[in-house]
């Protein structure tokens, strides 16, 4: 029953997304623009940054950026649905409240998988080399992070019910997290104070772990921390999300 | 079908500054609705109508009291309640960009019925609700009346025996409203459904309901048939407009002989409540004629539910609506 309900919600969401693919396309073009317009700038300085290949450094960063930004904005669609009465109509059915959330997150996850795969595939043309298995694992970590962010974003949307409250809130969190995660440039080239601040940002460990996975180093302490943080964030995101969806009057 | 006792809901709100206050949205209501009844829930905005409805439909947990809906407890057996009822909320139920048919099939499937069954049922409802040919139409391209009927179809896809309608005709033009009323009465005559609807339109409650519950400030202040409620108002309103305003004093004296209440004089207009005005009005005209008071016009108005509300609460429904 639960999976059937989840699938009904997922299929509906996917259908709506594909019928109006503007957001899917924008989400896809953004990382490609980074790859095309920023990637070449990194190539000559990759060696100085401690990487043999500029793209094993850069693509993991872009993946995490996708997972963070793409998914954090997923909740905006939910506000529109809430306003149209869809959420309440679904909540008055006997369907599981968790299924209503999970079906939506799965759509975001699918979108993320496609975007990530396109990004990695395209990066090969620019000269990405590395461990294919590592890339798959990196994509997996990205997807788990994205699911957590999508769940949190949906929970936030259902709590605030206002784009005007949500947009500045997400931006004010996402931008510093993005910068301090070392997505464009590794934090190691920064001054001491910046590195210390970035130590408090969980996604920095995830970016670093995916970078090592891309180069084929699987069993390192960096990968361990990255995987651990991904799992912690994943569990926390889903917990907050389901709790909010189960709450009455949400 | 519905039995509620002392059903109440308080919200944690904020007073001036940071002090916390409890807002009593519904202060303990008793509701009984029998099978096959159409019951209207009447009250101004903010009286607690929607909050009560959300408690009865399991969307909101009561802070006190109990309620059984379709035989099940709304708190401990909420799943069973949800299976048995249809709810048409005032905010709609479909995405503007989705296709009507797909929305109704998905909605039916969330109730656990098969895709084939949901499709057949949806098609049948589209036909009954005059939505033929709109199966693939997007709700954003529908008229307000069509969208409301689609919402009703959504609420009926699983064949509920009890249907809740929250302000079903708000925002519709008069023609679409009258059309929707026909469809709502059809729900009972065709399907034997019990209907509980909220409204702040008096004519709507009057046209549709067997019985009306009047709610104000979170408590039910009256429960009766529309006619019985209107009988509580002392009589029909008789309004005389005189040809000559200077005779209004004399006219008032004549009218007062048959009047029960509310004798008022304002310029050339003299009015009063008269019990059984249809019977009294012939004699009234004769008396006025005998006194040589010429009339510009005479109007007899049956009491409206607005008058009922005014009598019960001391204020007009329209002030808040």
Coordinates of C-alpha atoms in Angstrom, one line a residue:
Chain A
X1 CA 0.0 0.0 0.0
X2 CA 2.7 2.4 1.1
X3 CA 4.8 1.9 -2.1
X4 CA 1.8 2.0 -4.3
X5 CA 0.8 5.4 -2.8
X6 CA 4.3 6.7 -3.1
X7 CA 4.4 5.6 -6.7
X8 CA 1.1 7.4 -7.5
X9 CA 2.4 10.6 -6.0
X10 CA 5.8 10.2 -7.8
X11 CA 4.1 9.5 -11.2
X12 CA 1.9 12.5 -10.9
X13 CA 4.8 14.8 -10.0
X14 CA 6.9 13.4 -12.8
X15 CA 4.1 13.9 -15.3
X16 CA 3.7 17.5 -14.2
X17 CA 7.4 18.2 -14.3
X18 CA 7.8 16.8 -17.8
X19 CA 4.8 18.6 -19.1
X20 CA 6.3 21.9 -18.1
X21 CA 10.0 21.1 -18.4
X22 CA 11.3 24.7 -18.0
X23 CA 12.7 24.0 -14.5
X24 CA 14.2 20.7 -15.5
X25 CA 16.0 22.4 -18.4
X26 CA 17.2 25.3 -16.4
X27 CA 18.5 22.9 -13.8
X28 CA 20.3 21.0 -16.5
X29 CA 21.8 24.0 -18.2
X30 CA 23.3 25.6 -15.1
X31 CA 25.9 23.0 -14.3
X32 CA 26.7 22.8 -18.0
X33 CA 27.4 26.5 -18.1
X34 CA 29.7 26.1 -15.1
X35 CA 31.5 23.3 -16.9
X36 CA 31.9 25.2 -20.2
X37 CA 32.5 28.7 -18.9
X38 CA 34.4 28.1 -15.6
X39 CA 36.1 24.7 -16.3
X40 CA 38.7 26.1 -18.8
X41 CA 39.8 28.6 -16.2
X42 CA 40.7 25.8 -13.8
X43 CA 42.7 23.7 -16.2
X44 CA 45.9 25.7 -16.1
X45 CA 46.0 26.0 -12.3
X46 CA 44.8 22.5 -11.5
X47 CA 48.4 21.4 -10.7
X48 CA 48.8 24.2 -8.2
X49 CA 45.6 23.1 -6.5
X50 CA 47.0 19.6 -6.0
X51 CA 45.0 17.8 -8.7
X52 CA 46.2 16.0 -11.8
X53 CA 43.0 16.6 -13.6
X54 CA 41.1 19.8 -13.3
X55 CA 37.8 18.0 -13.8
X56 CA 38.2 15.5 -11.0
X57 CA 38.4 18.6 -8.8
X58 CA 35.6 20.5 -10.4
X59 CA 32.9 18.0 -11.3
X60 CA 32.4 16.7 -7.7
X61 CA 31.9 20.3 -6.7
X62 CA 29.3 20.9 -9.3
X63 CA 27.6 17.7 -8.3
X64 CA 27.2 18.8 -4.7
X65 CA 26.1 22.2 -6.0
X66 CA 23.4 20.4 -8.0
X67 CA 22.3 18.4 -5.0
X68 CA 22.2 21.4 -2.7
X69 CA 20.7 24.1 -4.9
X70 CA 18.4 22.0 -7.1
X71 CA 16.9 20.2 -4.2
X72 CA 16.7 23.1 -1.8
X73 CA 14.4 24.9 -4.2
X74 CA 12.1 21.9 -4.6
X75 CA 9.8 23.1 -1.9
X76 CA 8.6 26.1 -4.0
X77 CA 6.6 23.7 -6.1
X78 CA 4.9 22.4 -3.0
X79 CA 3.8 25.9 -2.0
X80 CA 2.0 26.3 -5.3
X81 CA 0.4 22.9 -4.8
X82 CA -0.7 23.8 -1.3
X83 CA -2.2 27.0 -2.6
X84 CA -4.1 25.1 -5.2
X85 CA -5.6 22.9 -2.5
X86 CA -3.8 19.7 -3.7
X87 CA -2.0 19.0 -0.5
X88 CA -5.2 19.2 1.6
X89 CA -7.0 17.1 -1.0
X90 CA -4.3 14.4 -0.7
X91 CA -4.3 14.6 3.1
X92 CA -8.0 13.9 3.3
X93 CA -7.4 10.5 1.5
X94 CA -6.3 7.5 3.6
X95 CA -2.9 7.6 1.9
X96 CA 0.2 7.6 4.1
X97 CA 1.5 11.1 4.8
X98 CA 5.0 9.8 4.4
X99 CA 4.1 8.5 0.9
X100 CA 2.9 12.0 0.0
X101 CA 6.4 13.3 0.8
X102 CA 8.4 10.4 -0.5
X103 CA 6.7 10.5 -3.9
X104 CA 7.8 14.1 -4.3
X105 CA 11.3 13.5 -3.1
X106 CA 11.7 10.6 -5.6
X107 CA 10.9 13.0 -8.4
X108 CA 13.7 15.3 -7.2
X109 CA 16.0 12.4 -6.9
X110 CA 15.3 11.2 -10.4
X111 CA 15.9 14.7 -11.7
X112 CA 19.2 14.8 -9.8
X113 CA 20.4 11.5 -11.2
X114 CA 19.7 12.6 -14.8
X115 CA 21.4 16.0 -14.2
X116 CA 24.4 14.4 -12.5
X117 CA 24.8 11.7 -15.2
X118 CA 24.6 14.4 -18.0
X119 CA 27.2 16.5 -16.1
X120 CA 29.6 13.6 -15.7
X121 CA 29.1 12.4 -19.3
X122 CA 29.7 15.8 -20.7
X123 CA 32.8 16.3 -18.5
X124 CA 34.5 13.4 -20.3
X125 CA 34.5 15.5 -23.4
X126 CA 36.3 18.2 -21.6
X127 CA 39.0 15.7 -20.4
X128 CA 37.7 14.2 -17.2
X129 CA 39.5 11.0 -16.3
X130 CA 39.3 8.9 -13.2
X131 CA 37.6 5.9 -11.6
X132 CA 34.2 5.1 -13.1
X133 CA 33.1 3.2 -10.0
X134 CA 34.1 6.2 -8.0
X135 CA 32.0 8.4 -10.1
X136 CA 29.0 6.2 -9.5
X137 CA 29.6 6.3 -5.8
X138 CA 30.0 10.1 -6.0
X139 CA 26.7 10.4 -7.8
X140 CA 25.1 8.2 -5.1
X141 CA 26.4 10.5 -2.3
X142 CA 25.0 13.5 -4.3
X143 CA 21.6 11.8 -4.6
X144 CA 21.4 11.1 -0.9
X145 CA 22.4 14.7 -0.1
X146 CA 19.8 15.9 -2.6
X147 CA 17.1 13.7 -1.1
X148 CA 17.9 15.2 2.3
X149 CA 17.7 18.8 1.0
X150 CA 14.5 18.1 -0.9
X151 CA 12.9 16.7 2.2
X152 CA 14.0 19.7 4.3
X153 CA 12.9 22.1 1.6
X154 CA 9.4 20.4 1.4
X155 CA 9.2 20.6 5.2
X156 CA 10.2 24.2 5.2
X157 CA 7.6 25.0 2.4
X158 CA 4.8 23.3 4.3
X159 CA 5.8 25.2 7.5
X160 CA 6.2 28.7 6.0
X161 CA 3.7 28.4 3.1
X162 CA 5.2 31.5 1.6
X163 CA 7.8 31.9 -1.2
X164 CA 8.6 35.3 0.2
X165 CA 9.7 33.8 3.5
X166 CA 11.4 30.8 2.0
X167 CA 13.5 32.4 -0.8
X168 CA 15.6 34.6 1.4
X169 CA 15.9 31.9 4.0
X170 CA 17.2 29.3 1.6
X171 CA 19.5 31.8 -0.1
X172 CA 21.0 33.0 3.1
X173 CA 21.8 29.4 4.1
X174 CA 22.8 28.0 0.7
X175 CA 25.2 30.6 -0.5
X176 CA 27.6 30.5 2.5
X177 CA 27.4 26.7 2.5
X178 CA 28.2 26.6 -1.1
X179 CA 31.2 29.0 -0.8
X180 CA 32.5 27.3 2.3
X181 CA 32.2 23.8 0.9
X182 CA 35.0 24.5 -1.5
X183 CA 32.8 23.7 -4.5
X184 CA 34.6 25.9 -7.0
X185 CA 38.1 25.9 -5.4
X186 CA 39.3 23.6 -2.7
X187 CA 39.4 25.3 0.8
X188 CA 43.0 24.2 1.3
X189 CA 44.2 27.2 -0.7
X190 CA 42.5 29.6 1.6
X191 CA 43.9 31.4 4.7
X192 CA 43.8 29.6 8.1
X193 CA 40.6 31.4 9.4
X194 CA 38.6 30.5 6.3
X195 CA 39.7 26.8 6.6
X196 CA 38.6 26.7 10.2
X197 CA 35.2 28.2 9.4
X198 CA 34.8 25.7 6.6
X199 CA 35.5 22.8 9.0
X200 CA 32.0 23.4 10.4
X201 CA 30.3 22.9 7.0
X202 CA 29.3 19.2 6.6
X203 CA 29.1 19.5 2.8
X204 CA 32.8 20.4 2.6
X205 CA 33.6 16.8 3.7
X206 CA 31.2 15.5 1.2
X207 CA 32.8 17.4 -1.7
X208 CA 36.2 16.3 -0.6
X209 CA 35.0 12.6 -0.3
X210 CA 33.6 12.7 -3.8
X211 CA 36.8 14.2 -5.2
X212 CA 38.8 11.3 -3.7
X213 CA 36.2 8.8 -5.0
X214 CA 36.6 10.3 -8.5
X215 CA 40.3 9.7 -8.4
X216 CA 39.8 6.1 -7.3
X217 CA 40.7 6.4 -3.6
X218 CA 37.9 4.5 -1.9
X219 CA 39.2 3.6 1.6
X220 CA 40.5 6.9 3.0
X221 CA 39.6 8.8 6.1
X222 CA 38.3 11.6 3.9
X223 CA 35.8 9.3 2.2
X224 CA 34.8 7.9 5.5
X225 CA 33.9 11.4 6.8
X226 CA 32.1 12.3 3.6
X227 CA 30.0 9.2 3.7
X228 CA 29.2 9.6 7.4
X229 CA 28.1 13.2 6.9
X230 CA 26.0 12.2 3.9
X231 CA 24.2 9.6 5.9
X232 CA 23.7 11.9 8.9
X233 CA 22.2 14.6 6.7
X234 CA 20.1 12.1 4.8
X235 CA 18.6 10.7 8.0
X236 CA 18.1 14.2 9.4
X237 CA 16.4 15.5 6.3
X238 CA 14.0 12.6 6.0
X239 CA 13.2 12.8 9.7
X240 CA 12.4 16.5 9.6
X241 CA 10.4 16.0 6.4
X242 CA 8.2 13.1 7.5
X243 CA 7.7 14.7 10.9
X244 CA 6.4 17.8 9.2
X245 CA 4.2 15.9 6.8
X246 CA 2.7 13.8 9.6
X247 CA 2.0 16.8 11.8
X248 CA -1.6 17.7 11.8
X249 CA -2.7 21.1 10.3
X250 CA 0.4 21.2 8.1
Chain B
X1 CA -23.8 10.1 10.3
X2 CA -22.1 12.8 12.4
X3 CA -22.2 13.0 16.2
X4 CA -20.0 15.5 17.9
X5 CA -20.0 16.3 21.6
X6 CA -18.2 19.3 23.0
X7 CA -15.9 19.5 20.0
X8 CA -13.4 22.3 20.6
X9 CA -10.2 23.6 19.1
X10 CA -7.9 26.2 20.5
X11 CA -4.9 27.6 18.7
X12 CA -1.8 29.0 20.3
X13 CA -1.7 32.6 19.1
X14 CA 0.1 35.8 20.1
X15 CA -1.4 38.8 21.7
X16 CA 0.3 42.2 21.8
X17 CA 4.0 41.8 22.0
X18 CA 5.3 38.3 22.8
X19 CA 2.7 37.3 25.3
X20 CA 1.0 34.0 24.4
X21 CA -2.7 33.8 24.2
X22 CA -5.0 30.9 23.4
X23 CA -7.4 31.6 20.6
X24 CA -10.6 29.6 20.9
X25 CA -11.6 28.9 17.3
X26 CA -14.3 26.5 18.2
X27 CA -15.5 26.5 21.8
X28 CA -17.3 23.2 22.2
X29 CA -20.0 22.3 19.7
X30 CA -22.6 19.5 19.6
X31 CA -23.5 18.4 16.2
X32 CA -25.9 15.6 15.1
X33 CA -26.5 14.9 11.4
X34 CA -28.7 11.9 10.3
X35 CA -28.3 9.8 7.3
X36 CA -29.7 11.5 4.1
X37 CA -29.8 15.0 5.6
X38 CA -28.5 18.1 3.9
X39 CA -27.3 20.3 6.8
X40 CA -26.0 23.8 6.4
X41 CA -23.4 25.3 8.7
X42 CA -24.0 29.0 8.6
X43 CA -21.9 31.8 10.1
X44 CA -19.8 34.8 9.3
X45 CA -16.2 34.5 8.4
X46 CA -14.0 33.5 11.4
X47 CA -17.0 32.0 13.3
X48 CA -15.3 28.6 13.4
X49 CA -17.0 26.9 10.4
X50 CA -13.9 25.7 8.6
X51 CA -12.1 24.7 11.8
X52 CA -15.1 22.5 12.8
X53 CA -15.1 21.0 9.3
X54 CA -11.4 20.3 9.4
X55 CA -11.9 18.5 12.7
X56 CA -14.8 16.4 11.4
X57 CA -12.7 15.5 8.3
X58 CA -9.6 14.5 10.4
X59 CA -7.4 17.3 9.0
X60 CA -7.2 18.8 12.5
X61 CA -7.2 17.1 15.9
X62 CA -9.7 18.5 18.4
X63 CA -8.3 19.9 21.6
X64 CA -11.4 18.7 23.5
X65 CA -14.5 16.8 22.9
X66 CA -15.3 13.8 20.7
X67 CA -16.8 13.2 17.3
X68 CA -17.8 10.1 15.3
X69 CA -18.2 10.5 11.6
X70 CA -19.8 7.8 9.5
X71 CA -19.6 5.6 12.6
X72 CA -15.9 6.1 13.3
X73 CA -14.0 8.2 15.8
X74 CA -12.2 11.1 14.1
X75 CA -9.1 10.7 16.3
X76 CA -8.6 7.0 16.9
X77 CA -10.1 5.8 13.6
X78 CA -9.1 8.6 11.3
X79 CA -8.2 6.2 8.4
X80 CA -11.6 4.7 8.4
X81 CA -13.3 8.1 8.5
X82 CA -11.2 9.3 5.5
X83 CA -12.3 6.2 3.6
X84 CA -16.0 7.0 4.2
X85 CA -16.1 10.7 3.5
X86 CA -15.7 13.1 0.6
X87 CA -14.3 16.5 1.3
X88 CA -14.5 19.4 -1.1
X89 CA -12.4 22.2 0.4
X90 CA -12.8 25.9 -0.6
X91 CA -9.2 26.2 -1.8
X92 CA -9.6 23.6 -4.7
X93 CA -8.0 20.2 -5.2
X94 CA -6.2 20.1 -8.5
X95 CA -3.0 21.6 -9.9
X96 CA -3.8 24.3 -12.5
X97 CA -1.4 22.6 -15.0
X98 CA -2.5 19.0 -14.6
X99 CA -5.2 17.4 -16.7
X100 CA -8.5 17.0 -15.1
X101 CA -8.9 13.3 -15.9
X102 CA -5.5 12.4 -14.6
X103 CA -6.1 14.3 -11.4
X104 CA -9.3 12.4 -10.7
X105 CA -7.8 9.0 -11.5
X106 CA -4.8 9.6 -9.3
X107 CA -7.0 10.9 -6.5
X108 CA -9.2 7.8 -6.8
X109 CA -6.1 5.6 -6.7
X110 CA -4.9 7.2 -3.5
X111 CA -8.2 5.9 -2.0
X112 CA -7.0 2.4 -2.9
X113 CA -9.3 1.8 -5.9
X114 CA -7.8 0.4 -9.2
X115 CA -6.9 2.6 -12.1
X116 CA -9.7 1.1 -14.3
X117 CA -12.3 1.6 -11.5
X118 CA -11.1 5.2 -10.9
X119 CA -11.3 6.0 -14.6
X120 CA -14.8 4.5 -15.0
X121 CA -16.0 6.4 -11.9
X122 CA -14.3 9.6 -13.0
X123 CA -15.9 9.5 -16.5
X124 CA -19.3 8.8 -14.9
X125 CA -18.9 11.8 -12.5
X126 CA -17.8 14.0 -15.4
X127 CA -21.0 13.2 -17.2
X128 CA -23.2 13.7 -14.2
X129 CA -21.6 17.1 -13.3
X130 CA -21.7 18.4 -16.9
X131 CA -18.0 18.2 -17.4
X132 CA -18.2 16.0 -20.6
X133 CA -15.3 16.7 -23.0
X134 CA -13.1 18.3 -20.3
X135 CA -11.2 15.1 -19.4
X136 CA -8.0 16.3 -20.8
X137 CA -8.6 20.0 -20.1
X138 CA -6.2 21.8 -17.6
X139 CA -8.0 23.3 -14.7
X140 CA -6.4 26.7 -15.4
X141 CA -8.3 26.7 -18.7
X142 CA -11.7 26.0 -17.0
X143 CA -14.3 28.4 -15.8
X144 CA -14.8 28.9 -12.1
X145 CA -18.0 26.9 -12.1
X146 CA -16.3 24.0 -14.0
X147 CA -13.4 24.0 -11.6
X148 CA -15.8 23.8 -8.6
X149 CA -17.6 20.9 -10.2
X150 CA -14.2 19.2 -10.9
X151 CA -13.5 19.7 -7.1
X152 CA -16.8 18.0 -6.3
X153 CA -16.0 15.1 -8.7
X154 CA -12.6 14.8 -6.9
X155 CA -14.4 14.5 -3.6
X156 CA -16.8 11.8 -4.9
X157 CA -14.5 9.5 -6.8
X158 CA -14.4 6.9 -4.1
X159 CA -18.2 6.9 -3.7
X160 CA -18.5 8.4 -0.1
X161 CA -21.8 8.2 1.7
X162 CA -21.1 11.5 3.5
X163 CA -19.9 14.6 1.7
X164 CA -18.4 17.8 3.2
X165 CA -18.5 20.9 1.1
X166 CA -16.7 24.0 2.4
X167 CA -18.2 27.2 0.9
X168 CA -19.0 25.4 -2.4
X169 CA -20.2 28.5 -4.3
X170 CA -17.9 31.2 -3.0
X171 CA -16.7 33.4 -5.9
X172 CA -19.1 32.0 -8.5
X173 CA -21.4 34.1 -10.6
X174 CA -25.2 33.7 -9.9
X175 CA -25.8 31.4 -12.8
X176 CA -23.0 29.1 -11.9
X177 CA -24.2 29.1 -8.3
X178 CA -27.7 28.1 -9.2
X179 CA -26.3 25.4 -11.4
X180 CA -24.1 24.0 -8.6
X181 CA -27.0 24.0 -6.2
X182 CA -28.9 21.6 -8.6
X183 CA -25.8 19.3 -8.6
X184 CA -25.6 19.4 -4.9
X185 CA -29.2 18.4 -4.4
X186 CA -28.7 15.7 -7.0
X187 CA -26.1 14.2 -4.8
X188 CA -28.7 13.2 -2.4
X189 CA -31.6 12.4 -4.7
X190 CA -29.3 10.2 -7.0
X191 CA -26.9 8.7 -4.6
X192 CA -28.5 9.0 -1.2
X193 CA -25.5 10.9 0.1
X194 CA -25.6 12.8 3.4
X195 CA -24.3 16.4 2.9
X196 CA -22.8 18.8 5.3
X197 CA -21.9 22.2 3.9
X198 CA -20.7 25.4 5.2
X199 CA -21.7 28.7 3.8
X200 CA -22.1 32.3 4.6
X201 CA -24.7 32.8 1.9
X202 CA -28.2 32.8 3.3
X203 CA -29.9 32.1 0.0
X204 CA -27.7 29.1 -0.4
X205 CA -28.6 27.6 3.0
X206 CA -32.2 28.4 2.3
X207 CA -32.2 26.8 -1.1
X208 CA -30.3 23.6 -0.2
X209 CA -30.6 22.6 3.4
X210 CA -33.1 20.6 5.4
X211 CA -31.6 22.0 8.6
X212 CA -29.3 24.8 9.5
X213 CA -26.8 25.1 12.3
X214 CA -25.9 28.7 13.1
X215 CA -22.4 29.2 14.5
X216 CA -21.1 32.4 16.0
X217 CA -17.9 33.0 18.0
X218 CA -17.2 29.2 18.0
X219 CA -20.5 28.1 19.5
X220 CA -23.7 26.9 17.9
X221 CA -26.4 29.4 18.6
X222 CA -29.3 27.7 16.7
X223 CA -30.2 24.5 15.0
X224 CA -33.5 24.1 13.1
X225 CA -35.1 24.1 9.6
X226 CA -34.8 27.3 7.6
X227 CA -38.5 28.0 8.0
X228 CA -38.6 27.3 11.7
X229 CA -35.6 29.6 12.2
X230 CA -37.3 32.3 10.2
X231 CA -40.4 31.9 12.3
X232 CA -38.3 32.9 15.3
X233 CA -38.1 36.3 13.8
X234 CA -41.3 38.0 14.8
X235 CA -43.1 38.3 11.5
X236 CA -42.6 39.6 8.0
X237 CA -41.2 43.0 7.3
X238 CA -43.9 45.4 6.0
X239 CA -42.5 48.5 4.5
X240 CA -44.6 51.5 3.5
X241 CA -43.3 54.4 1.4
X242 CA -45.6 57.3 1.7
X243 CA -46.4 59.9 -1.0
X244 CA -46.2 62.6 1.6
X245 CA -43.5 62.3 4.3
X246 CA -45.4 64.6 6.7
X247 CA -48.0 61.9 7.2
X248 CA -45.5 59.3 8.5
X249 CA -46.6 59.8 12.1
X250 CA -50.2 59.0 11.3
X251 CA -49.1 56.0 9.1
X252 CA -47.0 54.7 12.0
X253 CA -50.0 54.8 14.3
X254 CA -52.1 52.8 11.7
X255 CA -49.3 50.3 11.2
X256 CA -48.7 49.9 14.9
X257 CA -52.2 48.4 15.3
X258 CA -51.1 45.3 13.4
X259 CA -47.3 45.5 14.1
X260 CA -45.5 43.1 16.4
X261 CA -42.1 44.6 16.5
X262 CA -39.5 46.9 15.1
X263 CA -41.7 49.9 14.2
X264 CA -39.4 52.4 12.6
X265 CA -40.0 55.7 10.8
X266 CA -37.4 57.2 8.5
X267 CA -38.5 60.0 6.2
X268 CA -41.3 58.9 4.1
X269 CA -40.6 55.2 4.9
X270 CA -42.5 53.5 7.7
X271 CA -41.8 49.8 8.5
X272 CA -42.6 47.1 11.1
X273 CA -42.5 43.4 11.7
X274 CA -46.0 42.0 11.2
X275 CA -46.9 38.4 12.0
X276 CA -48.9 36.8 9.1
X277 CA -48.5 40.0 6.9
X278 CA -50.3 38.3 4.0
X279 CA -53.4 38.2 6.1
X280 CA -53.1 41.7 7.6
X281 CA -52.1 43.7 4.7
X282 CA -55.6 44.1 3.1
X283 CA -56.9 45.6 6.3
X284 CA -53.9 47.8 6.6
X285 CA -54.4 49.3 3.2
X286 CA -58.1 49.9 3.9
X287 CA -57.2 51.7 7.1
X288 CA -54.6 53.8 5.4
X289 CA -57.0 54.6 2.7
X290 CA -59.7 55.6 5.2
X291 CA -57.3 58.0 6.9
X292 CA -56.5 59.5 3.5
X293 CA -52.8 58.5 3.5
X294 CA -51.5 57.9 0.0
X295 CA -48.9 55.2 -0.6
X296 CA -46.1 55.4 -3.1
X297 CA -45.4 51.7 -2.6
X298 CA -45.9 48.8 -0.2
X299 CA -43.5 45.9 0.2
X300 CA -43.8 42.7 2.3
X301 CA -40.6 40.8 2.8
X302 CA -40.4 37.3 4.3
X303 CA -37.7 37.2 7.0
X304 CA -34.3 36.1 5.6
X305 CA -31.7 34.1 7.4
X306 CA -29.9 37.3 7.8
X307 CA -32.8 38.5 10.0
X308 CA -32.5 35.2 11.9
X309 CA -28.8 35.8 12.4
X310 CA -29.4 39.3 13.6
X311 CA -32.1 38.1 16.0
X312 CA -29.9 35.4 17.4
X313 CA -26.6 37.3 17.7
X314 CA -27.5 41.0 17.6
X315 CA -25.4 41.6 14.6
X316 CA -25.8 41.2 10.8
X317 CA -24.1 38.3 8.9
X318 CA -23.1 40.7 6.2
X319 CA -21.0 42.9 8.4
X320 CA -18.3 40.2 8.6
X321 CA -18.9 38.5 5.3

